[in-house]
Coordinates of C-alpha atoms in Angstrom, one line a residue:
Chain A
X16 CA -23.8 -142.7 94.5
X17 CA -24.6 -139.0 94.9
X18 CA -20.9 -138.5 93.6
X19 CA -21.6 -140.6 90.7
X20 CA -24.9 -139.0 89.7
X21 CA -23.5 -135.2 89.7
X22 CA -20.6 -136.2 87.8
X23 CA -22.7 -137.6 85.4
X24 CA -25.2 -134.5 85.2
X25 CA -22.2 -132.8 83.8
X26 CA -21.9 -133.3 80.1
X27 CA -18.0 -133.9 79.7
X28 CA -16.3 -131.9 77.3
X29 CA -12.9 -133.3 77.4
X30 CA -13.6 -136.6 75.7
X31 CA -13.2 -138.4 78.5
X32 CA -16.5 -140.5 80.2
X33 CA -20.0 -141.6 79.0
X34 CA -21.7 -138.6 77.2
X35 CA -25.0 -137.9 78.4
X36 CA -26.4 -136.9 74.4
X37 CA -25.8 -140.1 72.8
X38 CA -24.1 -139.9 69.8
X39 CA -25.8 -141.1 66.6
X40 CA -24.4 -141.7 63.2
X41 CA -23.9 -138.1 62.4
X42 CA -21.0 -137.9 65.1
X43 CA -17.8 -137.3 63.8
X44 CA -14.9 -139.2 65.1
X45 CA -11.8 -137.8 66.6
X46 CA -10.0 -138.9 63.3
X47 CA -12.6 -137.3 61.3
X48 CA -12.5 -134.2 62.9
X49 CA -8.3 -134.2 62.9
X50 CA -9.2 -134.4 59.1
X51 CA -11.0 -131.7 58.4
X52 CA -9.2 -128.7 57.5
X53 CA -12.1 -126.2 56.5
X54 CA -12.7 -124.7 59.6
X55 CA -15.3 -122.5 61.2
X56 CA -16.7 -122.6 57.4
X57 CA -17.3 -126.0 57.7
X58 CA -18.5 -126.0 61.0
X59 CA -20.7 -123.6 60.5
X60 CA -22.0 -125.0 57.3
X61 CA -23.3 -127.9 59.5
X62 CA -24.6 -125.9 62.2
X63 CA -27.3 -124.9 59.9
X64 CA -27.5 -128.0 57.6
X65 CA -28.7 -129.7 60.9
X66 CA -31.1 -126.7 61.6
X67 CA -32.6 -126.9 58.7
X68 CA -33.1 -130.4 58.8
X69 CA -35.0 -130.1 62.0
X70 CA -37.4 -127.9 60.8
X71 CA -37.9 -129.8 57.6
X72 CA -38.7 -132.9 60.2
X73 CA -41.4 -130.5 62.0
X74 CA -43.0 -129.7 59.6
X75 CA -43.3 -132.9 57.9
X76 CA -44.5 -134.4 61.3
X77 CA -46.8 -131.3 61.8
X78 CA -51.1 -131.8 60.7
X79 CA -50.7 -127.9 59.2
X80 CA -51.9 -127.9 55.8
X81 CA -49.8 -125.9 53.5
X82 CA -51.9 -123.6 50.8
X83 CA -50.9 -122.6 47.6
X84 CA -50.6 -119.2 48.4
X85 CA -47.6 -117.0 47.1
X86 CA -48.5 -113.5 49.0
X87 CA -50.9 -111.7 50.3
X88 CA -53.6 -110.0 48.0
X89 CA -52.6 -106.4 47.0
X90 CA -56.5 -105.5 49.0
X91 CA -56.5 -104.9 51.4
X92 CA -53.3 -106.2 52.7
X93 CA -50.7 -104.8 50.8
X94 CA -52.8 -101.5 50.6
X95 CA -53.3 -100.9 54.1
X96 CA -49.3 -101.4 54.6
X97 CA -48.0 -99.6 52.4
X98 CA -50.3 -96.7 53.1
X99 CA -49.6 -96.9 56.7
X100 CA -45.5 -96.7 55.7
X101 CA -45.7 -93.7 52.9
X102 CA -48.1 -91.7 55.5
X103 CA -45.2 -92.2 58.2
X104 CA -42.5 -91.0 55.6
X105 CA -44.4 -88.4 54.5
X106 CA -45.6 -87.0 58.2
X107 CA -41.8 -87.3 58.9
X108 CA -41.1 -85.0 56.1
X109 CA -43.9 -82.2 56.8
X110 CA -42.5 -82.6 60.8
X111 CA -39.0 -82.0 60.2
X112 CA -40.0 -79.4 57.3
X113 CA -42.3 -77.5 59.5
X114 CA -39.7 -77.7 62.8
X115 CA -36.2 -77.0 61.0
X116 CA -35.9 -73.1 59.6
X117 CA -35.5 -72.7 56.1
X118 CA -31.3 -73.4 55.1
X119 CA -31.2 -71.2 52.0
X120 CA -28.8 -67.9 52.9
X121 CA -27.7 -65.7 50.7
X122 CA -25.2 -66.7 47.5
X123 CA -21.6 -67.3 48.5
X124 CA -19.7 -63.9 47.8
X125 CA -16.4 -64.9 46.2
X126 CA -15.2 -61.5 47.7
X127 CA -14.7 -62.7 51.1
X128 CA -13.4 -65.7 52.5
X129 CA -15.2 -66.9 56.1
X130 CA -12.6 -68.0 58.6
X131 CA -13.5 -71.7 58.2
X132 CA -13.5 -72.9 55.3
X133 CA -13.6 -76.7 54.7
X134 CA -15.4 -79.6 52.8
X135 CA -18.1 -81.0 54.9
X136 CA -16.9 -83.3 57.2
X137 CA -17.4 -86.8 55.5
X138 CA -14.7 -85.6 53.4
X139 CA -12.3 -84.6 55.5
X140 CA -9.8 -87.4 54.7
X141 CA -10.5 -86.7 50.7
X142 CA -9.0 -83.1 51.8
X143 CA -6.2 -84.1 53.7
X144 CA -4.8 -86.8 51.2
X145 CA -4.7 -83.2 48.8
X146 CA -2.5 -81.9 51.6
X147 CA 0.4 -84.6 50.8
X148 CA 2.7 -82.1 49.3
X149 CA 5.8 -82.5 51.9
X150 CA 6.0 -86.1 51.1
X151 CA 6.0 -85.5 47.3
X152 CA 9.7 -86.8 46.6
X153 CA 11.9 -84.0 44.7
X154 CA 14.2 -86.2 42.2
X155 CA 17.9 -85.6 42.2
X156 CA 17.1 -87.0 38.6
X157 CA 14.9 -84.3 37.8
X158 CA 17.3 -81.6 39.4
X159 CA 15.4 -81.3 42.3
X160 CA 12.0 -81.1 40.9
X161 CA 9.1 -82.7 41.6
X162 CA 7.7 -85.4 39.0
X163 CA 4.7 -83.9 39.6
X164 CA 2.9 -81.2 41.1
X165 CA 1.3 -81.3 44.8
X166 CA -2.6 -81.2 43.3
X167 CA -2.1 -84.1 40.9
X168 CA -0.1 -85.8 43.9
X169 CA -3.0 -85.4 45.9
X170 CA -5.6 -86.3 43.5
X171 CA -3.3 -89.5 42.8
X172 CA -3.8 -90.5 46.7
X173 CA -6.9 -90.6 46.5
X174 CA -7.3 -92.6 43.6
X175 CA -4.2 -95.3 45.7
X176 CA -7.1 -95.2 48.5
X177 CA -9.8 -96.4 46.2
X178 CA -7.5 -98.7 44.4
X179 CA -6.6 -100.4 47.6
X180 CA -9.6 -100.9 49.4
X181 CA -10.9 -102.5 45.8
X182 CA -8.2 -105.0 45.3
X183 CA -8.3 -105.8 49.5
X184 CA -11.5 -108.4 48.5
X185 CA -9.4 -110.2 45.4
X186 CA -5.9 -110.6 47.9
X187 CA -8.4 -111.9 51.3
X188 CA -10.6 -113.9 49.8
X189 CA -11.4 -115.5 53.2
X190 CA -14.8 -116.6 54.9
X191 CA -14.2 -114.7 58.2
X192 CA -16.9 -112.9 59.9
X193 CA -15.1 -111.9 62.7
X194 CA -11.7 -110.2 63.2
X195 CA -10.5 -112.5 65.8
X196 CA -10.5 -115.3 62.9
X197 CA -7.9 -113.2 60.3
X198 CA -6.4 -110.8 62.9
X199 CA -3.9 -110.1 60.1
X200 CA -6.6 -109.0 58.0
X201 CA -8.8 -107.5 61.1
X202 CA -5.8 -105.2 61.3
X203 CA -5.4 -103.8 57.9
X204 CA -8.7 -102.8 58.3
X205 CA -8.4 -101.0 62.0
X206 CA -5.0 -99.2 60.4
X207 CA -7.1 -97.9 57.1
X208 CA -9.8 -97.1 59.7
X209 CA -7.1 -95.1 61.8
X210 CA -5.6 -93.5 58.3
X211 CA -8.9 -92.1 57.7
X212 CA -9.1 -90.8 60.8
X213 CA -5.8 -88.8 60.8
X214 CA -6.0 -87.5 57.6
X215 CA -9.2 -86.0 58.2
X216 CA -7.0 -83.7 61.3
X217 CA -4.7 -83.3 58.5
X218 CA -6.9 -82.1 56.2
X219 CA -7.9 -79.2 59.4
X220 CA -4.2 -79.1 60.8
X221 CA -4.9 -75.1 60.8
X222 CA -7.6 -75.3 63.3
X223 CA -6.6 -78.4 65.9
X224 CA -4.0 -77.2 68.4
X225 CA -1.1 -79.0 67.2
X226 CA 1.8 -78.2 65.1
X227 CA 0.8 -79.2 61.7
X228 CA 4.5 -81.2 61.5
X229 CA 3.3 -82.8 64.2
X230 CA -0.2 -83.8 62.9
X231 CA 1.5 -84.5 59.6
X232 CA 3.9 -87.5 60.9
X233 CA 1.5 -88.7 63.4
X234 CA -0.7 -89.1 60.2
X235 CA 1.2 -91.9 59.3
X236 CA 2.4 -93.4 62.5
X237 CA -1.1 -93.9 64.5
X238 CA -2.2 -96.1 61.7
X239 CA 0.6 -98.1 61.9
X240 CA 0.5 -98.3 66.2
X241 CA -3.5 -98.8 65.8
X242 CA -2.6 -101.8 63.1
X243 CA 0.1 -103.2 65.5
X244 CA -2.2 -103.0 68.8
X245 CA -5.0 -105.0 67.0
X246 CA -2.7 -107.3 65.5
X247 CA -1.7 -108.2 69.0
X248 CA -4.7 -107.9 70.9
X249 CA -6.5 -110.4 68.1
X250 CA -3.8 -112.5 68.7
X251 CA -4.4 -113.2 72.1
X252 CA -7.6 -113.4 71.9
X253 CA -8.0 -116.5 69.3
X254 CA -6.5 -118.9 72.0
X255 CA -9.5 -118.3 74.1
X256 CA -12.1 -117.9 70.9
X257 CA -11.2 -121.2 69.6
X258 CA -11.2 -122.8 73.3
X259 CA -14.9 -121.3 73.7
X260 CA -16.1 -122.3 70.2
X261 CA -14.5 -126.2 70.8
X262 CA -16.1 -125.9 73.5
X263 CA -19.5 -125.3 72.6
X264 CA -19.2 -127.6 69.9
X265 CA -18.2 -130.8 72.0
X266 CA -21.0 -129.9 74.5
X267 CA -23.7 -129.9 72.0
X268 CA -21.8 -133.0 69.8
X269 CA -19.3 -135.0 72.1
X270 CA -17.0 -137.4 70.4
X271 CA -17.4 -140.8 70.7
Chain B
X6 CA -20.3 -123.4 -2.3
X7 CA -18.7 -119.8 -1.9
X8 CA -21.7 -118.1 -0.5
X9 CA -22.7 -120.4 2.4
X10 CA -22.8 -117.9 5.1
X11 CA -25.1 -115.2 4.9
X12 CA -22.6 -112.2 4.3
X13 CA -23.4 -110.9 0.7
X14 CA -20.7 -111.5 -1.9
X15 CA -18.1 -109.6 -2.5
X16 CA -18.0 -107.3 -5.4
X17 CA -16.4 -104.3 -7.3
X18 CA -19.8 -102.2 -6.5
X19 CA -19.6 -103.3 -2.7
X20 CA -16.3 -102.2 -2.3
X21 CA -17.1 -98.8 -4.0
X22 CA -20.2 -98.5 -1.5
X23 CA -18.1 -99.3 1.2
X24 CA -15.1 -97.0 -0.1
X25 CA -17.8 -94.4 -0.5
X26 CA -19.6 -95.0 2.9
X27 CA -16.1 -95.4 4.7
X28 CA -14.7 -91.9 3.2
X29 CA -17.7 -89.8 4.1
X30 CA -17.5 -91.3 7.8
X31 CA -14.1 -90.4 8.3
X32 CA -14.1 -87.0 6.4
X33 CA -17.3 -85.9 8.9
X34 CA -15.0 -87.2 11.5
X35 CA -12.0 -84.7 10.9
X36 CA -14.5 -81.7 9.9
X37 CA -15.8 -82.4 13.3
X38 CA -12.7 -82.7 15.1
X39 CA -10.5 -79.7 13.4
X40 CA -13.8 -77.2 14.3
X41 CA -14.4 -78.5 17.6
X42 CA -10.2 -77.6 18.1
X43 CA -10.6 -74.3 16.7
X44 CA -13.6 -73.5 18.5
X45 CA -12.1 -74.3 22.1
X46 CA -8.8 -73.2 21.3
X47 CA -10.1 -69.4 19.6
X48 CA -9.3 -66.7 21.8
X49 CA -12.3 -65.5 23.8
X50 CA -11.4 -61.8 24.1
X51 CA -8.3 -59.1 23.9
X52 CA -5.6 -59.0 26.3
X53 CA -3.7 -61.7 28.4
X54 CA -1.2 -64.3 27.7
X55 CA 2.2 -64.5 28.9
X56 CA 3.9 -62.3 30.8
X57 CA 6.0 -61.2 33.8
X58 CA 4.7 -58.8 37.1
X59 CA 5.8 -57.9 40.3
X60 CA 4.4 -59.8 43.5
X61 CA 4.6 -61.1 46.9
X62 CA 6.4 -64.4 46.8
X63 CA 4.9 -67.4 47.3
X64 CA 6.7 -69.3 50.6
X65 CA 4.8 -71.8 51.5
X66 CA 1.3 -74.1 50.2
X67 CA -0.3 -74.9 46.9
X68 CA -0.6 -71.3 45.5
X69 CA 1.3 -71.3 41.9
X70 CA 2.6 -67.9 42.1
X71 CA 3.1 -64.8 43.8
X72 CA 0.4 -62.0 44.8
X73 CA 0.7 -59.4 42.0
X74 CA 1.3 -56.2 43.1
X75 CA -0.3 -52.8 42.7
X76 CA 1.9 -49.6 41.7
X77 CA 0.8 -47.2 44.3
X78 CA 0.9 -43.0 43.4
X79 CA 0.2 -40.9 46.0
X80 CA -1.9 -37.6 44.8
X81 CA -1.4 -34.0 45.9
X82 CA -3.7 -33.9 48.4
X83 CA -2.3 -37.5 50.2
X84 CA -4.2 -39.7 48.6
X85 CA -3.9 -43.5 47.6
X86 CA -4.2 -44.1 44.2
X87 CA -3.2 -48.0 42.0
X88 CA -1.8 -47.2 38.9
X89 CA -3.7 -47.0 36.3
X90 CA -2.3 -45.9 32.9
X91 CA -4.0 -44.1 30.0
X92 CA -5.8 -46.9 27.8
X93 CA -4.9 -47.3 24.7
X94 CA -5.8 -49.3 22.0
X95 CA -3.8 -52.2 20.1
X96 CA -4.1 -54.7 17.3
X97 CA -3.2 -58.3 17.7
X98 CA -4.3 -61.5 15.4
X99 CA -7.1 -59.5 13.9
X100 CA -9.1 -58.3 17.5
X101 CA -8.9 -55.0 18.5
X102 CA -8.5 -54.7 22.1
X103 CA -7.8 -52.0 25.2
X104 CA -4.7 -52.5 26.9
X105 CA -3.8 -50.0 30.0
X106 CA 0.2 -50.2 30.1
X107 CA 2.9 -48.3 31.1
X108 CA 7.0 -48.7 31.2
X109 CA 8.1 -47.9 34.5
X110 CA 12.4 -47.1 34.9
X111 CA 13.9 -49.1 37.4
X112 CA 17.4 -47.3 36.4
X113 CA 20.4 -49.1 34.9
X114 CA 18.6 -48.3 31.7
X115 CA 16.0 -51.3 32.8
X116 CA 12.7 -50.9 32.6
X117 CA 9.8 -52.7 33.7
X118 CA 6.3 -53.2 31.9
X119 CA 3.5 -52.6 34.0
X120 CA 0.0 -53.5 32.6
X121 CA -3.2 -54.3 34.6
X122 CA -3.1 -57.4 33.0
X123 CA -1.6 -58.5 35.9
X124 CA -4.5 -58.8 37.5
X125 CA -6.5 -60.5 34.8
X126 CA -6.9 -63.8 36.8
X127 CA -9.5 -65.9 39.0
X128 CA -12.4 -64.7 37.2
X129 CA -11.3 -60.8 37.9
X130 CA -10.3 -60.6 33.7
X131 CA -14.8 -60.5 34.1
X132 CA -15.2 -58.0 36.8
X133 CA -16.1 -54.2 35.2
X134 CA -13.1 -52.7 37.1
X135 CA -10.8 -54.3 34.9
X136 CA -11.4 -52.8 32.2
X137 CA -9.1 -50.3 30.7
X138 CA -11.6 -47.7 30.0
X139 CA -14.1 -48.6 32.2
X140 CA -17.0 -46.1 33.0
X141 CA -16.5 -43.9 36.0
X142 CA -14.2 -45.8 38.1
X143 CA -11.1 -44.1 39.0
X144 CA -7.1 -44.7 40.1
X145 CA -8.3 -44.0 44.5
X146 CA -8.0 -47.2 47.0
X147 CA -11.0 -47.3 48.8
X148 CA -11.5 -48.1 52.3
X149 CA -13.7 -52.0 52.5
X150 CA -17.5 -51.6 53.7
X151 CA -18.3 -52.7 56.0
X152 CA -14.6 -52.1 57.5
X153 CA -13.5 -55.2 59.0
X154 CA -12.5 -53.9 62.4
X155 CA -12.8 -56.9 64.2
X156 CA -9.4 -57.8 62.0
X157 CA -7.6 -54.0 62.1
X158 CA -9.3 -52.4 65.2
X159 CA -7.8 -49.1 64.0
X160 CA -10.3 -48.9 61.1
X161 CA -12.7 -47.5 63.5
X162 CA -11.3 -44.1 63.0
X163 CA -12.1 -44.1 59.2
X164 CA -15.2 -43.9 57.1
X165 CA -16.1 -47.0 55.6
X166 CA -16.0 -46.9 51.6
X167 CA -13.8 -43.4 51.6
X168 CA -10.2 -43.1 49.7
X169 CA -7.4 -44.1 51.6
X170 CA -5.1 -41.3 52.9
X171 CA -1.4 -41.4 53.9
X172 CA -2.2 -39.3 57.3
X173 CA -4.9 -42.5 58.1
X174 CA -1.4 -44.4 58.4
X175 CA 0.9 -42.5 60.8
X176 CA 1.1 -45.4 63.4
X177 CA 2.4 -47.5 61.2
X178 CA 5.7 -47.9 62.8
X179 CA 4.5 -49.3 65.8
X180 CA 1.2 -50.7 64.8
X181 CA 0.0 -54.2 66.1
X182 CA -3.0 -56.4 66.9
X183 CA -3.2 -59.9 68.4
X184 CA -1.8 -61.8 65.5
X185 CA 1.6 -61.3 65.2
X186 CA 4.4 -58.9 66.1
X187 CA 3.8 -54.9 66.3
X188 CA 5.9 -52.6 64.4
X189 CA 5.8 -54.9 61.1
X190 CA 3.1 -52.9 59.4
X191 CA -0.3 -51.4 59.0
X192 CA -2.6 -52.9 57.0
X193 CA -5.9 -52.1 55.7
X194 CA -8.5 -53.7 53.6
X195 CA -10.3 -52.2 50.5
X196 CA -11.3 -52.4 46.8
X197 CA -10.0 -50.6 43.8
X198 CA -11.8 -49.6 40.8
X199 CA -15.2 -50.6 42.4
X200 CA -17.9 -48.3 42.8
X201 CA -21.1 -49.3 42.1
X202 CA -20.7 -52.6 41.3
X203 CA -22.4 -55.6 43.0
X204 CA -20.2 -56.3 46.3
X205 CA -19.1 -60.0 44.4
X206 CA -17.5 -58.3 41.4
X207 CA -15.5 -55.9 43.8
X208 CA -11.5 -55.8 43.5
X209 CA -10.4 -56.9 46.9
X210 CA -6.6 -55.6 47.2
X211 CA -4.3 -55.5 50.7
X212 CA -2.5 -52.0 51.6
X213 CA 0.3 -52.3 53.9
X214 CA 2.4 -49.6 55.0
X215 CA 5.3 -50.6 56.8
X216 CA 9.3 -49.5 57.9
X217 CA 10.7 -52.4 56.0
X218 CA 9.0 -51.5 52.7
X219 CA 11.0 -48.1 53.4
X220 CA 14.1 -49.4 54.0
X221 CA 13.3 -52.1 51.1
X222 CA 13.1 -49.2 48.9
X223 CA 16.4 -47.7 49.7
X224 CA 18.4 -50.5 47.5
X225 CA 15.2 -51.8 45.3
X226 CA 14.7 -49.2 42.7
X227 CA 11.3 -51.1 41.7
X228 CA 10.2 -50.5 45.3
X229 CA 11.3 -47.2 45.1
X230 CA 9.3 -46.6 41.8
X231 CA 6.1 -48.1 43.6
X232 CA 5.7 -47.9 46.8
X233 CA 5.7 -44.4 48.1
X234 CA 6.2 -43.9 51.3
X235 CA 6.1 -47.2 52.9
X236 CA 3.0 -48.4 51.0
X237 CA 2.6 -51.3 49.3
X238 CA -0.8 -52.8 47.6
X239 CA -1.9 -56.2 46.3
X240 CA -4.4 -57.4 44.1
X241 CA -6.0 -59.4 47.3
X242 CA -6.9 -62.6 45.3
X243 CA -4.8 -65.9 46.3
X244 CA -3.8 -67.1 42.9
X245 CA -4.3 -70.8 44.1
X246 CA -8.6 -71.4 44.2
X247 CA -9.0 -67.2 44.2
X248 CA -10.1 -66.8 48.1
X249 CA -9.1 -63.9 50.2
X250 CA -6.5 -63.5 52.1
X251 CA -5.3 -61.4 55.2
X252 CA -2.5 -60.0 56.9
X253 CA -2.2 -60.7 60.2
X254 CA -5.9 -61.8 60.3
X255 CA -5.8 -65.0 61.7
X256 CA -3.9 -66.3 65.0
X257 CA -4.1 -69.8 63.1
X258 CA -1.3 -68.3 60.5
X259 CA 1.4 -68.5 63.3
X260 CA 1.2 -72.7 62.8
X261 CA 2.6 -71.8 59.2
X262 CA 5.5 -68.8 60.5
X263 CA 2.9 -66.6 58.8
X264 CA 1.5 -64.2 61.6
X265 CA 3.3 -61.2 59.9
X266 CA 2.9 -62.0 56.4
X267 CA -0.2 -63.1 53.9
X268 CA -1.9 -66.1 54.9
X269 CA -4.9 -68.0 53.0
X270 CA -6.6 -70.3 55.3
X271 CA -8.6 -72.1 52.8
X272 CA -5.1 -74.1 51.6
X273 CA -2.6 -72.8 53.7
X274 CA -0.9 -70.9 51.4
X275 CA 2.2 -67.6 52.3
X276 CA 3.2 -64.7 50.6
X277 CA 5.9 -62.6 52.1
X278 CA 4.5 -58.9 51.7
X279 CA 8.2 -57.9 52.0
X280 CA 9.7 -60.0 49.7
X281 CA 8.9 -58.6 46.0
X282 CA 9.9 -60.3 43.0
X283 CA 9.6 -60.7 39.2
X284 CA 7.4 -63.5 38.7
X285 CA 5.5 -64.9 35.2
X286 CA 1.8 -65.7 35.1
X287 CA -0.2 -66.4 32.5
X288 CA -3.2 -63.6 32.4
X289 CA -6.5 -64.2 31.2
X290 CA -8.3 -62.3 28.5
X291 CA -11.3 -60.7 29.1
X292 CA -14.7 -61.7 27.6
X293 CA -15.5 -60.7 24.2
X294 CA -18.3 -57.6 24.0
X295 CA -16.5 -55.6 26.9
X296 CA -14.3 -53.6 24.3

């Protein structure tokens, strides 16, 4: 009997033996479940339908009487926060104000150039995609020539950047919130992350210790590994996501 | 009924209103247009346009063009002087302006046109030194101050702000610091036609002396013409975004095969100092009110 009763402690999972929650109408059968395409969308959607539902039950079975009230009155309530919250902000500002010396130097003098001179760094990779010029093609049809110059070049990257991280909402229009679910998409998004880092060492190829040629083509090619490595990696790891999510779900719902 | 919608009707005196109204619109429109074209298009001041100078070539990053060069005399006493010829005064479209030119013989019965406004660009066309006739700035290359002898440790041993001398030179043949080779030249850092002025609206300009510009000389008659005695001078301006410069300045310059020649390390761009050429720009006229 004691072998019986631990067994039965043990909510099965595989769809095999009594459950111990008892399935109600709700339930989905096995068919119903082969039949639903949707996905973690879907599942999710009735993760919180049912949540909300419960509440709604509480609070219908609860004696609490509801007022009409739509906020707090602006005295003192409102008052006494928000005072509290600009005096914080405002003591922050006097603080850092009265602990950081003042920035202001003298005006740049156009007669000398400092030994490092770049963008700040948030805009590294803004500068390096201006530093494209070996990879402008020179057209036999053109004799040679460039179609156009290096700057515009560079200035026409950037604008391929913005354009492409616009249209990537329009061509993935997916409900994933996490990478393992698209790991096609999740690594896009690693390899623009990668391309943004190497073009910011690009855009200061004069000051890391590498051969700018070097720099250059790896520029290009981590992206691409970084892409790959994700790819793979998410791969692998959606076998065991979708095992864990199943089997959350059939624990907390089993089939009947 | 014709008039059902609640446009008025039309009419011979609504289409002359309209033809009236429609006419004036437009007319205001070109008036507009044609003076706003004039206005942006009317030439600010004398001097510039097209025209060809002497330079370092460009080898390698975004820089346009070459780093004009600067005819050097040497005077009686030893020393350095840029060229600067007698101004004189000419007449084109209307505007009167100063022009400080002079043909220099490069034999074969060639000649070259030198004119200072070779250096009319990146904002130096405004600087009071480029003026022709400016007041009581003279031909002498001046030693930088403060010297940067952190860069050219042999600076030491001359006065900040004094005219360069040939004798200051004489280790030229074997000179060297950390960047680079030794024996490729002697450089020195200074400003030209800038006395007095406020330290941003100084003429930064590169003197090398060096063996190759001697033996360039021996077969390059413009070389011969201007650079006496192994010395060679640039306007020090980078003509891509107008920063400075150096010579054998930064170790960083040996990524780009640039530790002997002119490296800018805000784009990364090279000029060979021993590899002159003829070269076109397009100089800049100077503001109106400085004739």
């Amino acid at each position: 009997m004691s072998d019986n009763d631990s067994q039965q402690s043990e909510p099965a999972t595989d769809g095999s033996g009594p459950g111990i929650v008892a399935p109600d109408d709700e339930v989905p059968s096995w068919r119903e479940r082969k039949e639903r395409t949707t996905g973690l969308s879907r599942l999710t959607y009735e993760y919180f339908e049912r949540a909300r539902r419960e509440d709604q039950d509480l609070r219908q079975e609860s004696s609490y009487v509801e007022r009409d009230v739509l906020g707090f009155p602006a005295w003192p309530h409102e008052t006494i926060r928000n005072l509290a919250i600009s005096s914080f902000f405002i003591g922050m500002l006097l603080f850092l104000a009265a602990t950081m010396p003042p920035t202001l130097e003298d005006a740049a003098n156009p007669a000398v150039t400092p030994e490092i001179i770049l963008p700040d760094w948030y805009l590294y990779w803004s500068f390096g995609l201006l530093k494209l010029g070996p990879i402008n093609p020179e057209l036999s049809i053109l004799g040679g020539d460039k179609i156009m110059s290096d700057e515009l070049y560079g200035v026409l990257a950037n604008a391929v950047v913005f354009g492409a991280i616009a249209i990537v909402p329009f061509l993935n229009k997916g409900s994933a919130r996490r990478p393992v679910e698209q790991p096609f998409w999740a690594a896009i998004g690693v390899g623009g992350v990668m391309f943004a880092f190497t073009t910011s060492v690009v855009a200061v190829q004069n000051l890391a210790p590498i051969d700018p040629n070097i720099t250059f083509d790896l520029a290009f090619l981590l992206p691409l590994v970084a892409a790959t490595i994700t790819y793979a990696v998410l791969k692998t790891m959606r076998e065991g996501y979708m095992y864990d999510l199943n089997r959350r779900y059939y624990r907390l719902r089993p089939p009947r | 009924m014709a008039n059902d919608d609640n446009y008025p009707v039309e009419s011979d005196r609504r289409r002359f209103v309209k033809g009236v109204v429609g006419g004036s619109v437009l007319s205001g429109l070109l008036t507009t247009g044609a003076a706003g074209v004039t206005l942006s298009t009317k030439p600010s001041g004398g001097g510039g346009g097209a025209m060809d100078y002497f330079g370092a070539v460009r080898e390698l990053g975004p820089a346009p063009r070459g780093l004009p060069q600067i005819p050097i005399e040497i005077d009686d006493e030893g020393y350095l002087q840029g060229l600067w010829p007698e101004p004189e005064t000419v007449e084109e479209g209307g505007v009167e302006y100063q022009v400080s030119r002079t043909e220099i013989d490069i034999g074969g019965g060639e000649s070259v046109t030198y004119s200072t406004e070779w250096f009319q660009y990146c904002g130096l066309q405004t600087f009071e030194g480029i003026r022709p006739d400016a007041e009581g700035q003279d031909e002498y290359l001046r030693y930088d101050d403060p010297l940067p002898t952190a860069d050219y440790p042999w600076l030491e041993e001359v006065t900040a702000g004094n005219q360069m001398h040939v004798d200051d030179f004489e280790n030229y043949e074997d000179w060297g610091n950390n960047v680079g080779d030794a024996g490729v030249g002697q450089p020195a850092a200074g400003t030209w036609r800038s006395q007095d002025v406020s330290p941003e609206s100084k003429i930064p300009i590169l003197v090398i002396r060096s063996t190759r510009i001697e033996e360039m000389a021996q077969d390059d008659e413009w070389i011969a013409q201007t650079c006496p005695e192994g010395f060679i001078a640039f306007v020090n301006k980078c003509t891509h975004f107008c920063c400075v410069p150096g010579y054998k300045k930064l170790s960083e310059a040996s990524n780009y095969n640039a530790e002997n020649k002119i490296y800018c390390n805000c784009h990364q761009s090279v000029y060979d100092p021993f590899d002159i050429a003829q070269q076109q720009l397009i100089s800049l006229p100077r503001p109106e009110g400085d004739e």
